[in-house]
Amino acid sequence: TFVSCFGKRVQRDVLSMASRDAEELSQLMACLETAVEENILEEDNGYYSFPHDLIQQAAYERVPKEVAFSYHFNIGLRILKNSVFKGQTDPISLVSFVALDQILAAKSVTVSEPALRVPLAALFLRAGRYSLGVAAFPSALSYFERGLSFMGDDGWELNFELSLRLHESACHACYLNALPDRVPTYVDEVISHTENFMDQVKCHHMAMRTLASTGKIKKAIYKFFEVMKELGEEFPDKVDPSLIFSTLTSTKDDLSKYSTEDLLNSPKMTDKRKQWAIILMGSMSPYIFMVTPMLSPMISARIVFLSLRYGLTTESAFGLFMYSYGIGCLLQDIDEGHRWIRTSRLMLERFNATSQYPKLKCVQYAFLIYLKEPFQSITSVLLDCRQETMMVGDIEYAIFSSTW
């Protein structure tokens, strides 16, 4: 039953870490040798495996579910105590994930000691973030929710920062897993336990994206302007062609003072409020373009202005592209637009922002590059963009790539 908790196959080193002490390990190895002799298990290159799934299932079902859950939890905890908690194994390693998946399989079994609750919750947070990075969105949500289970009802008092990060991450994972009905739960939880608006902004962002992705675009845009006002960035109620022309011309004059090299060597942005303002503008710009397109040039100009004044961030590249689109299509300066497209690509390379590149490539080919390159060569690129944007969790731009 002990071995069956790992599934069909398990490494001998993992079994040794899951044992209480040397005596228990010795007894376990003796039992495994007997099982191998009787063809219940097979041994190969340090691994023990069941010859058939039904044998593993029969061994696992010998005990009630509640007992099996207890086995899973204790196995996972022992592996962590004998590896990660001793500093012998990286928190995000194969051994760590084996342990965390055991604890995950234990369902509702938990611990009451704060000395264990916080480290376990922190490990599940790291595992979830890693899973998001490799597009394993369902697994990520499971890790975040299991981490929250260890924080309990007093989690905010126990460790405010950890509780905040777990709720933010679970909110993000719900959005990526197309679970819009669950997003407001995490948003409300964060808002009710925080006073600083900057602690809430990430969840507000997820709420906007959820509204937009479920077709409630006007509500999403209304919320966007509310949040931008809190961040100190307001926009005019009415925009006319003369305002757009003057804004783009002013931005063009500001950029003319910088060579490509000067711009790329600008300092990085450190002001968190301005960083989030740019993130939100970049995130909501496609929807604003759909509903109130005359505001799009104003947003691109604002991103460029903030980037020149406060420093660069990864989203500055997207704002620079949006500006290049305005210059190319509205001011009819195609060459100038292409110049800033190339610069925006180089900007992403400077930040090594690989997750942003699919989005940037998508809009570049859909909106401006077709003016210089054959249309037939663009369609295949946009189809590739759909897959690339999905792999980094950018659902909106995957849809846009397919549509365009």
Tab-separated table of C-alpha atoms in Angstrom:
chain	number	residue	atom	x	y	z
A	1	THR	CA	0.000	0.000	0.000
A	2	PHE	CA	2.863	2.367	0.857
A	3	VAL	CA	4.463	2.006	-2.592
A	4	SER	CA	1.098	2.185	-4.385
A	5	CYS	CA	0.609	5.723	-3.063
A	6	PHE	CA	3.197	6.880	-5.609
A	7	GLY	CA	1.314	5.466	-8.566
A	8	LYS	CA	2.652	2.842	-10.933
A	9	ARG	CA	6.365	3.724	-10.574
A	10	VAL	CA	8.635	5.173	-7.889
A	11	GLN	CA	12.345	5.765	-7.459
A	12	ARG	CA	14.206	3.991	-4.658
A	13	ASP	CA	15.779	7.285	-3.457
A	14	VAL	CA	12.309	8.778	-3.047
A	15	LEU	CA	11.225	5.808	-0.919
A	16	SER	CA	14.239	6.308	1.326
A	17	MET	CA	13.322	9.980	1.840
A	18	ALA	CA	9.729	8.965	2.615
A	19	SER	CA	10.792	6.636	5.432
A	20	ARG	CA	10.741	7.676	9.096
A	21	ASP	CA	14.195	6.324	9.928
A	22	ALA	CA	16.840	3.783	8.919
A	23	GLU	CA	15.026	0.936	10.648
A	24	GLU	CA	11.777	1.557	8.780
A	25	LEU	CA	13.716	1.883	5.514
A	26	SER	CA	15.414	-1.461	6.147
A	27	GLN	CA	12.064	-3.144	6.756
A	28	LEU	CA	10.604	-1.520	3.645
A	29	MET	CA	13.484	-2.708	1.444
A	30	ALA	CA	13.048	-6.258	2.749
A	31	CYS	CA	9.348	-6.135	1.861
A	32	LEU	CA	10.125	-4.780	-1.591
A	33	GLU	CA	12.596	-7.601	-2.259
A	34	THR	CA	9.904	-10.104	-1.374
A	35	ALA	CA	7.409	-8.325	-3.620
A	36	VAL	CA	9.899	-8.439	-6.495
A	37	GLU	CA	10.490	-12.181	-5.951
A	38	GLU	CA	6.734	-12.794	-6.056
A	39	ASN	CA	6.341	-10.675	-9.230
A	40	ILE	CA	4.138	-8.124	-7.487
A	41	LEU	CA	6.755	-5.466	-8.231
A	42	GLU	CA	9.489	-5.079	-10.824
A	43	GLU	CA	12.881	-3.457	-10.199
A	44	ASP	CA	14.872	-1.685	-12.892
A	45	ASN	CA	17.683	0.898	-12.605
A	46	GLY	CA	16.706	2.060	-9.147
A	47	TYR	CA	12.971	2.154	-9.825
A	48	TYR	CA	10.188	-0.039	-8.494
A	49	SER	CA	7.103	-0.427	-10.657
A	50	PHE	CA	3.914	-2.450	-10.737
A	51	PRO	CA	3.711	-4.806	-13.739
A	52	HIS	CA	0.059	-3.823	-14.275
A	53	ASP	CA	-2.167	-0.903	-13.286
A	54	LEU	CA	-4.717	-3.237	-11.720
A	55	ILE	CA	-2.107	-4.576	-9.281
A	56	GLN	CA	-1.278	-1.044	-8.190
A	57	GLN	CA	-4.984	-0.230	-7.860
A	58	ALA	CA	-5.660	-3.354	-5.791
A	59	ALA	CA	-2.779	-2.536	-3.450
A	60	TYR	CA	-3.964	1.062	-3.069
A	61	GLU	CA	-7.573	0.121	-2.318
A	62	ARG	CA	-6.669	-2.245	0.516
A	63	VAL	CA	-7.179	0.611	3.009
A	64	PRO	CA	-10.054	3.128	3.418
A	65	LYS	CA	-9.715	6.444	1.596
A	66	GLU	CA	-9.194	8.404	4.815
A	67	VAL	CA	-6.243	6.175	5.722
A	68	ALA	CA	-4.830	6.518	2.204
A	69	PHE	CA	-5.104	10.313	2.475
A	70	SER	CA	-3.144	10.150	5.734
A	71	TYR	CA	-0.490	8.014	4.028
A	72	HIS	CA	-0.165	10.558	1.220
A	73	PHE	CA	0.192	13.463	3.616
A	74	ASN	CA	2.771	11.794	5.835
A	75	ILE	CA	4.785	10.599	2.837
A	76	GLY	CA	4.883	14.101	1.353
A	77	LEU	CA	5.800	15.689	4.660
A	78	ARG	CA	8.628	13.217	5.313
A	79	ILE	CA	10.105	13.778	1.858
A	80	LEU	CA	10.093	17.531	2.421
A	81	LYS	CA	11.608	17.208	5.899
A	82	ASN	CA	14.367	14.943	4.583
A	83	SER	CA	15.165	17.087	1.528
A	84	VAL	CA	13.790	20.604	0.963
A	85	PHE	CA	13.437	21.638	4.606
A	86	LYS	CA	17.020	20.506	5.240
A	87	GLY	CA	18.249	22.591	2.337
A	88	GLN	CA	19.482	19.530	0.453
A	89	THR	CA	17.087	19.923	-2.499
A	90	ASP	CA	15.938	22.912	-4.504
A	91	PRO	CA	12.322	23.849	-3.622
A	92	ILE	CA	11.378	23.555	-7.281
A	93	SER	CA	12.825	20.151	-8.124
A	94	LEU	CA	11.427	16.778	-9.123
A	95	VAL	CA	11.665	15.550	-5.534
A	96	SER	CA	9.822	18.620	-4.291
A	97	PHE	CA	6.996	18.116	-6.787
A	98	VAL	CA	6.721	14.433	-5.817
A	99	ALA	CA	6.275	15.521	-2.187
A	100	LEU	CA	3.808	18.301	-2.993
A	101	ASP	CA	1.736	16.008	-5.210
A	102	GLN	CA	1.537	13.540	-2.325
A	103	ILE	CA	0.238	16.287	-0.040
A	104	LEU	CA	-2.132	17.386	-2.801
A	105	ALA	CA	-3.485	13.821	-2.999
A	106	ALA	CA	-4.191	13.941	0.751
A	107	LYS	CA	-7.209	16.171	-0.031
A	108	SER	CA	-8.277	18.011	3.136
A	109	VAL	CA	-5.617	16.623	5.507
A	110	THR	CA	-3.703	19.560	6.978
A	111	VAL	CA	-1.566	20.693	9.919
A	112	SER	CA	-2.220	23.159	12.723
A	113	GLU	CA	1.343	24.167	13.649
A	114	PRO	CA	2.272	27.615	12.211
A	115	ALA	CA	5.878	26.411	11.949
A	116	LEU	CA	4.732	23.992	9.223
A	117	ARG	CA	1.762	25.847	7.732
A	118	VAL	CA	3.753	28.795	6.415
A	119	PRO	CA	6.622	26.799	4.813
A	120	LEU	CA	4.155	24.398	3.184
A	121	ALA	CA	1.988	27.229	1.836
A	122	ALA	CA	5.100	28.994	0.516
A	123	LEU	CA	6.222	25.831	-1.292
A	124	PHE	CA	2.833	25.426	-2.935
A	125	LEU	CA	2.997	29.064	-4.040
A	126	ARG	CA	6.366	28.460	-5.715
A	127	ALA	CA	5.144	25.244	-7.323
A	128	GLY	CA	2.071	27.032	-8.670
A	129	ARG	CA	4.104	29.878	-10.107
A	130	TYR	CA	6.427	27.405	-11.793
A	131	SER	CA	3.405	25.591	-13.259
A	132	LEU	CA	2.024	28.851	-14.636
A	133	GLY	CA	5.382	29.436	-16.305
A	134	VAL	CA	5.140	26.143	-18.194
A	135	ALA	CA	1.442	26.642	-19.069
A	136	ALA	CA	0.239	23.896	-16.679
A	137	PHE	CA	-2.709	26.048	-15.605
A	138	PRO	CA	-4.934	23.392	-13.916
A	139	SER	CA	-1.997	22.153	-11.830
A	140	ALA	CA	-1.095	25.724	-10.884
A	141	LEU	CA	-4.584	26.398	-9.539
A	142	SER	CA	-4.501	23.168	-7.521
A	143	TYR	CA	-1.182	24.177	-5.946
A	144	PHE	CA	-2.389	27.687	-5.067
A	145	GLU	CA	-5.618	26.410	-3.520
A	146	ARG	CA	-3.758	23.771	-1.492
A	147	GLY	CA	-1.402	26.478	-0.277
A	148	LEU	CA	-4.375	28.555	0.833
A	149	SER	CA	-5.765	25.572	2.737
A	150	PHE	CA	-2.686	25.628	4.963
A	151	MET	CA	-3.113	29.341	5.687
A	152	GLY	CA	-6.587	28.708	7.122
A	153	ASP	CA	-9.048	31.291	8.427
A	154	ASP	CA	-6.313	33.232	10.228
A	155	GLY	CA	-3.949	33.242	7.254
A	156	TRP	CA	-3.952	37.020	6.823
A	157	GLU	CA	-2.890	37.474	10.435
A	158	LEU	CA	-0.417	34.584	10.267
A	159	ASN	CA	1.465	35.885	7.202
A	160	PHE	CA	-0.080	38.797	5.314
A	161	GLU	CA	2.365	38.828	2.381
A	162	LEU	CA	2.062	35.104	1.722
A	163	SER	CA	-1.730	35.196	1.926
A	164	LEU	CA	-1.820	38.108	-0.516
A	165	ARG	CA	0.435	36.354	-3.048
A	166	LEU	CA	-1.569	33.118	-2.835
A	167	HIS	CA	-4.886	34.905	-3.370
A	168	GLU	CA	-3.473	36.975	-6.260
A	169	SER	CA	-2.038	33.860	-7.886
A	170	ALA	CA	-5.210	31.815	-7.425
A	171	CYS	CA	-7.190	34.672	-8.981
A	172	HIS	CA	-4.824	34.698	-11.968
A	173	ALA	CA	-5.019	30.907	-12.311
A	174	CYS	CA	-8.835	30.989	-12.283
A	175	TYR	CA	-8.748	33.455	-15.154
A	176	LEU	CA	-6.297	31.300	-17.132
A	177	ASN	CA	-8.413	28.191	-16.499
A	178	ALA	CA	-11.521	29.959	-17.863
A	179	LEU	CA	-13.262	29.978	-14.487
A	180	PRO	CA	-14.698	33.524	-14.520
A	181	ASP	CA	-17.247	32.846	-11.772
A	182	ARG	CA	-14.466	32.140	-9.277
A	183	VAL	CA	-12.376	35.235	-9.965
A	184	PRO	CA	-14.607	37.663	-7.952
A	185	THR	CA	-14.246	35.466	-4.842
A	186	TYR	CA	-10.500	36.052	-4.709
A	187	VAL	CA	-10.820	39.709	-5.709
A	188	ASP	CA	-13.285	40.385	-2.885
A	189	GLU	CA	-11.128	38.482	-0.393
A	190	VAL	CA	-8.091	40.614	-1.209
A	191	ILE	CA	-10.003	43.902	-1.134
A	192	SER	CA	-11.607	43.073	2.219
A	193	HIS	CA	-8.230	42.329	3.844
A	194	THR	CA	-6.082	45.118	2.377
A	195	GLU	CA	-6.036	48.886	2.706
A	196	ASN	CA	-3.198	49.811	0.359
A	197	PHE	CA	-4.511	50.109	-3.211
A	198	MET	CA	-1.245	48.730	-4.593
A	199	ASP	CA	-1.991	45.466	-2.781
A	200	GLN	CA	-5.259	45.258	-4.709
A	201	VAL	CA	-4.206	46.323	-8.194
A	202	LYS	CA	-3.218	42.875	-9.468
A	203	CYS	CA	-6.638	41.454	-8.604
A	204	HIS	CA	-8.341	44.486	-10.174
A	205	HIS	CA	-6.363	43.676	-13.305
A	206	MET	CA	-7.626	40.086	-13.319
A	207	ALA	CA	-11.180	41.345	-12.792
A	208	MET	CA	-10.854	43.596	-15.860
A	209	ARG	CA	-9.475	40.798	-18.017
A	210	THR	CA	-12.207	38.444	-16.851
A	211	LEU	CA	-14.944	40.952	-17.675
A	212	ALA	CA	-13.454	41.597	-21.098
A	213	SER	CA	-12.935	37.920	-21.920
A	214	THR	CA	-16.570	37.129	-21.050
A	215	GLY	CA	-17.917	39.806	-23.386
A	216	LYS	CA	-18.513	42.519	-20.774
A	217	ILE	CA	-16.085	44.870	-22.491
A	218	LYS	CA	-17.756	48.161	-21.545
A	219	LYS	CA	-17.761	47.163	-17.869
A	220	ALA	CA	-14.095	46.202	-18.148
A	221	ILE	CA	-13.222	49.573	-19.678
A	222	TYR	CA	-15.213	51.451	-17.033
A	223	LYS	CA	-13.295	49.589	-14.326
A	224	PHE	CA	-10.041	50.328	-16.165
A	225	PHE	CA	-10.614	54.086	-16.000
A	226	GLU	CA	-11.560	53.842	-12.305
A	227	VAL	CA	-8.323	52.027	-11.497
A	228	MET	CA	-6.240	54.374	-13.661
A	229	LYS	CA	-7.652	57.325	-11.726
A	230	GLU	CA	-6.503	55.682	-8.480
A	231	LEU	CA	-3.041	55.339	-10.038
A	232	GLY	CA	-2.959	59.040	-10.885
A	233	GLU	CA	-3.531	58.700	-14.642
A	234	GLU	CA	-6.658	60.317	-16.073
A	235	PHE	CA	-7.801	60.731	-19.669
A	236	PRO	CA	-9.953	63.395	-21.377
A	237	ASP	CA	-13.679	62.711	-21.601
A	238	LYS	CA	-13.792	63.809	-25.233
A	239	VAL	CA	-11.168	63.107	-27.879
A	240	ASP	CA	-11.251	64.690	-31.326
A	241	PRO	CA	-8.894	64.411	-34.328
A	242	SER	CA	-7.093	67.657	-33.486
A	243	LEU	CA	-6.248	66.393	-29.970
A	244	ILE	CA	-5.005	63.092	-31.394
A	245	PHE	CA	-2.851	64.900	-33.974
A	246	SER	CA	-1.325	67.266	-31.418
A	247	THR	CA	-0.665	64.431	-28.948
A	248	LEU	CA	1.048	62.207	-31.531
A	249	THR	CA	3.056	65.141	-32.878
A	250	SER	CA	4.196	66.078	-29.369
A	251	THR	CA	5.207	62.466	-28.692
A	252	LYS	CA	7.094	62.355	-31.992
A	253	ASP	CA	9.014	65.494	-30.960
A	254	ASP	CA	9.872	63.945	-27.584
A	255	LEU	CA	11.175	60.746	-29.211
A	256	SER	CA	13.190	62.682	-31.796
A	257	LYS	CA	15.549	63.642	-28.967
A	258	TYR	CA	16.543	59.981	-28.530
A	259	SER	CA	18.525	57.699	-30.781
A	260	THR	CA	17.635	54.014	-30.712
A	261	GLU	CA	20.699	53.339	-28.572
A	262	ASP	CA	19.857	56.154	-26.139
A	263	LEU	CA	16.324	54.870	-25.695
A	264	LEU	CA	17.405	51.258	-25.141
A	265	ASN	CA	19.953	52.390	-22.553
A	266	SER	CA	17.398	54.387	-20.571
A	267	PRO	CA	17.102	53.367	-16.888
A	268	LYS	CA	14.526	50.834	-15.777
A	269	MET	CA	11.291	52.058	-14.227
A	270	THR	CA	11.132	51.794	-10.422
A	271	ASP	CA	7.865	53.605	-9.654
A	272	LYS	CA	5.367	50.785	-8.976
A	273	ARG	CA	2.297	52.939	-9.630
A	274	LYS	CA	3.585	53.961	-13.046
A	275	GLN	CA	4.583	50.375	-13.813
A	276	TRP	CA	1.058	49.171	-13.129
A	277	ALA	CA	-0.426	52.065	-15.086
A	278	ILE	CA	1.547	50.938	-18.145
A	279	ILE	CA	0.659	47.263	-17.578
A	280	LEU	CA	-3.049	48.087	-17.449
A	281	MET	CA	-2.915	50.331	-20.504
A	282	GLY	CA	-1.168	47.617	-22.495
A	283	SER	CA	-3.582	44.954	-21.295
A	284	MET	CA	-6.788	46.868	-22.025
A	285	SER	CA	-5.725	48.657	-25.206
A	286	PRO	CA	-7.228	46.053	-27.620
A	287	TYR	CA	-10.650	46.418	-26.003
A	288	ILE	CA	-10.405	50.203	-25.945
A	289	PHE	CA	-9.511	50.055	-29.641
A	290	MET	CA	-12.706	48.063	-30.254
A	291	VAL	CA	-15.070	50.263	-28.241
A	292	THR	CA	-13.493	53.747	-28.246
A	293	PRO	CA	-10.777	53.657	-30.940
A	294	MET	CA	-10.036	57.384	-30.736
A	295	LEU	CA	-8.638	56.831	-27.248
A	296	SER	CA	-6.032	54.335	-28.473
A	297	PRO	CA	-3.512	56.952	-29.696
A	298	MET	CA	-3.873	58.784	-26.375
A	299	ILE	CA	-3.027	55.614	-24.468
A	300	SER	CA	0.001	54.825	-26.630
A	301	ALA	CA	1.275	58.368	-26.200
A	302	ARG	CA	0.793	58.110	-22.423
A	303	ILE	CA	2.826	54.890	-22.260
A	304	VAL	CA	5.658	56.498	-24.228
A	305	PHE	CA	5.520	59.627	-22.049
A	306	LEU	CA	5.690	57.636	-18.801
A	307	SER	CA	8.515	55.483	-20.176
A	308	LEU	CA	10.594	58.507	-21.155
A	309	ARG	CA	9.975	60.242	-17.837
A	310	TYR	CA	10.127	57.369	-15.336
A	311	GLY	CA	12.165	54.709	-17.144
A	312	LEU	CA	11.539	51.611	-19.205
A	313	THR	CA	9.594	48.494	-18.361
A	314	THR	CA	8.791	45.441	-20.476
A	315	GLU	CA	5.382	46.880	-21.387
A	316	SER	CA	7.073	50.027	-22.742
A	317	ALA	CA	7.789	48.044	-25.906
A	318	PHE	CA	4.082	47.457	-26.469
A	319	GLY	CA	3.307	51.144	-25.968
A	320	LEU	CA	6.048	52.044	-28.428
A	321	PHE	CA	4.488	49.742	-31.001
A	322	MET	CA	1.035	51.259	-30.425
A	323	TYR	CA	2.590	54.671	-31.010
A	324	SER	CA	4.268	53.422	-34.209
A	325	TYR	CA	0.850	52.262	-35.425
A	326	GLY	CA	-0.573	55.748	-34.815
A	327	ILE	CA	2.352	57.377	-36.607
A	328	GLY	CA	2.103	54.991	-39.543
A	329	CYS	CA	-1.664	54.910	-40.030
A	330	LEU	CA	-2.812	58.306	-38.765
A	331	LEU	CA	0.143	60.544	-39.649
A	332	GLN	CA	1.030	58.430	-42.721
A	333	ASP	CA	4.698	58.212	-41.686
A	334	ILE	CA	5.239	54.514	-42.475
A	335	ASP	CA	9.037	54.601	-42.277
A	336	GLU	CA	8.981	56.262	-38.852
A	337	GLY	CA	6.479	53.665	-37.666
A	338	HIS	CA	8.706	50.807	-38.816
A	339	ARG	CA	11.687	52.375	-37.103
A	340	TRP	CA	9.938	52.222	-33.737
A	341	ILE	CA	8.674	48.701	-34.420
A	342	ARG	CA	12.285	47.550	-34.690
A	343	THR	CA	13.141	49.451	-31.519
A	344	SER	CA	10.266	47.840	-29.612
A	345	ARG	CA	11.601	44.394	-30.541
A	346	LEU	CA	15.081	45.328	-29.331
A	347	MET	CA	13.541	46.639	-26.114
A	348	LEU	CA	11.996	43.239	-25.355
A	349	GLU	CA	15.358	41.602	-26.037
A	350	ARG	CA	16.983	43.939	-23.524
A	351	PHE	CA	14.537	42.822	-20.827
A	352	ASN	CA	14.628	39.187	-21.995
A	353	ALA	CA	10.823	39.393	-21.942
A	354	THR	CA	10.089	36.244	-23.932
A	355	SER	CA	6.514	36.057	-22.607
A	356	GLN	CA	5.735	39.470	-24.128
A	357	TYR	CA	7.160	38.783	-27.576
A	358	PRO	CA	4.222	36.701	-28.959
A	359	LYS	CA	1.785	39.512	-28.106
A	360	LEU	CA	3.997	42.139	-29.697
A	361	LYS	CA	4.539	40.028	-32.818
A	362	CYS	CA	0.793	39.488	-33.087
A	363	VAL	CA	-0.134	43.174	-33.178
A	364	GLN	CA	2.851	44.153	-35.305
A	365	TYR	CA	1.885	41.800	-38.100
A	366	ALA	CA	-1.848	42.483	-37.787
A	367	PHE	CA	-1.655	46.277	-37.813
A	368	LEU	CA	1.447	47.627	-39.505
A	369	ILE	CA	3.844	45.156	-41.092
A	370	TYR	CA	1.253	44.266	-43.752
A	371	LEU	CA	1.831	47.767	-45.173
A	372	LYS	CA	5.393	46.731	-46.094
A	373	GLU	CA	5.224	42.964	-46.568
A	374	PRO	CA	2.989	40.699	-48.724
A	375	PHE	CA	-0.275	39.851	-47.010
A	376	GLN	CA	0.143	36.137	-47.813
A	377	SER	CA	3.290	35.954	-45.685
A	378	ILE	CA	1.496	37.424	-42.656
A	379	THR	CA	-1.345	34.921	-42.242
A	380	SER	CA	0.973	32.026	-41.364
A	381	VAL	CA	2.767	34.206	-38.810
A	382	LEU	CA	-0.521	35.099	-37.128
A	383	LEU	CA	-1.474	31.422	-36.919
A	384	ASP	CA	1.865	30.739	-35.231
A	385	CYS	CA	1.166	33.650	-32.877
A	386	ARG	CA	-2.027	31.953	-31.723
A	387	GLN	CA	-0.078	28.946	-30.440
A	388	GLU	CA	2.714	31.081	-28.980
A	389	THR	CA	0.365	33.383	-27.072
A	390	MET	CA	-1.566	30.409	-25.645
A	391	MET	CA	1.690	28.918	-24.363
A	392	VAL	CA	2.373	32.031	-22.287
A	393	GLY	CA	-1.219	32.262	-21.013
A	394	ASP	CA	-2.218	35.282	-23.111
A	395	ILE	CA	-5.725	34.144	-24.020
A	396	GLU	CA	-6.897	37.487	-25.435
A	397	TYR	CA	-4.114	37.724	-27.982
A	398	ALA	CA	-4.527	34.073	-28.962
A	399	ILE	CA	-8.111	34.968	-29.904
A	400	PHE	CA	-6.988	38.151	-31.670
A	401	SER	CA	-4.385	36.219	-33.665
A	402	SER	CA	-7.040	33.774	-34.885
A	403	THR	CA	-9.480	36.579	-35.710
A	404	TRP	CA	-6.991	38.757	-37.563
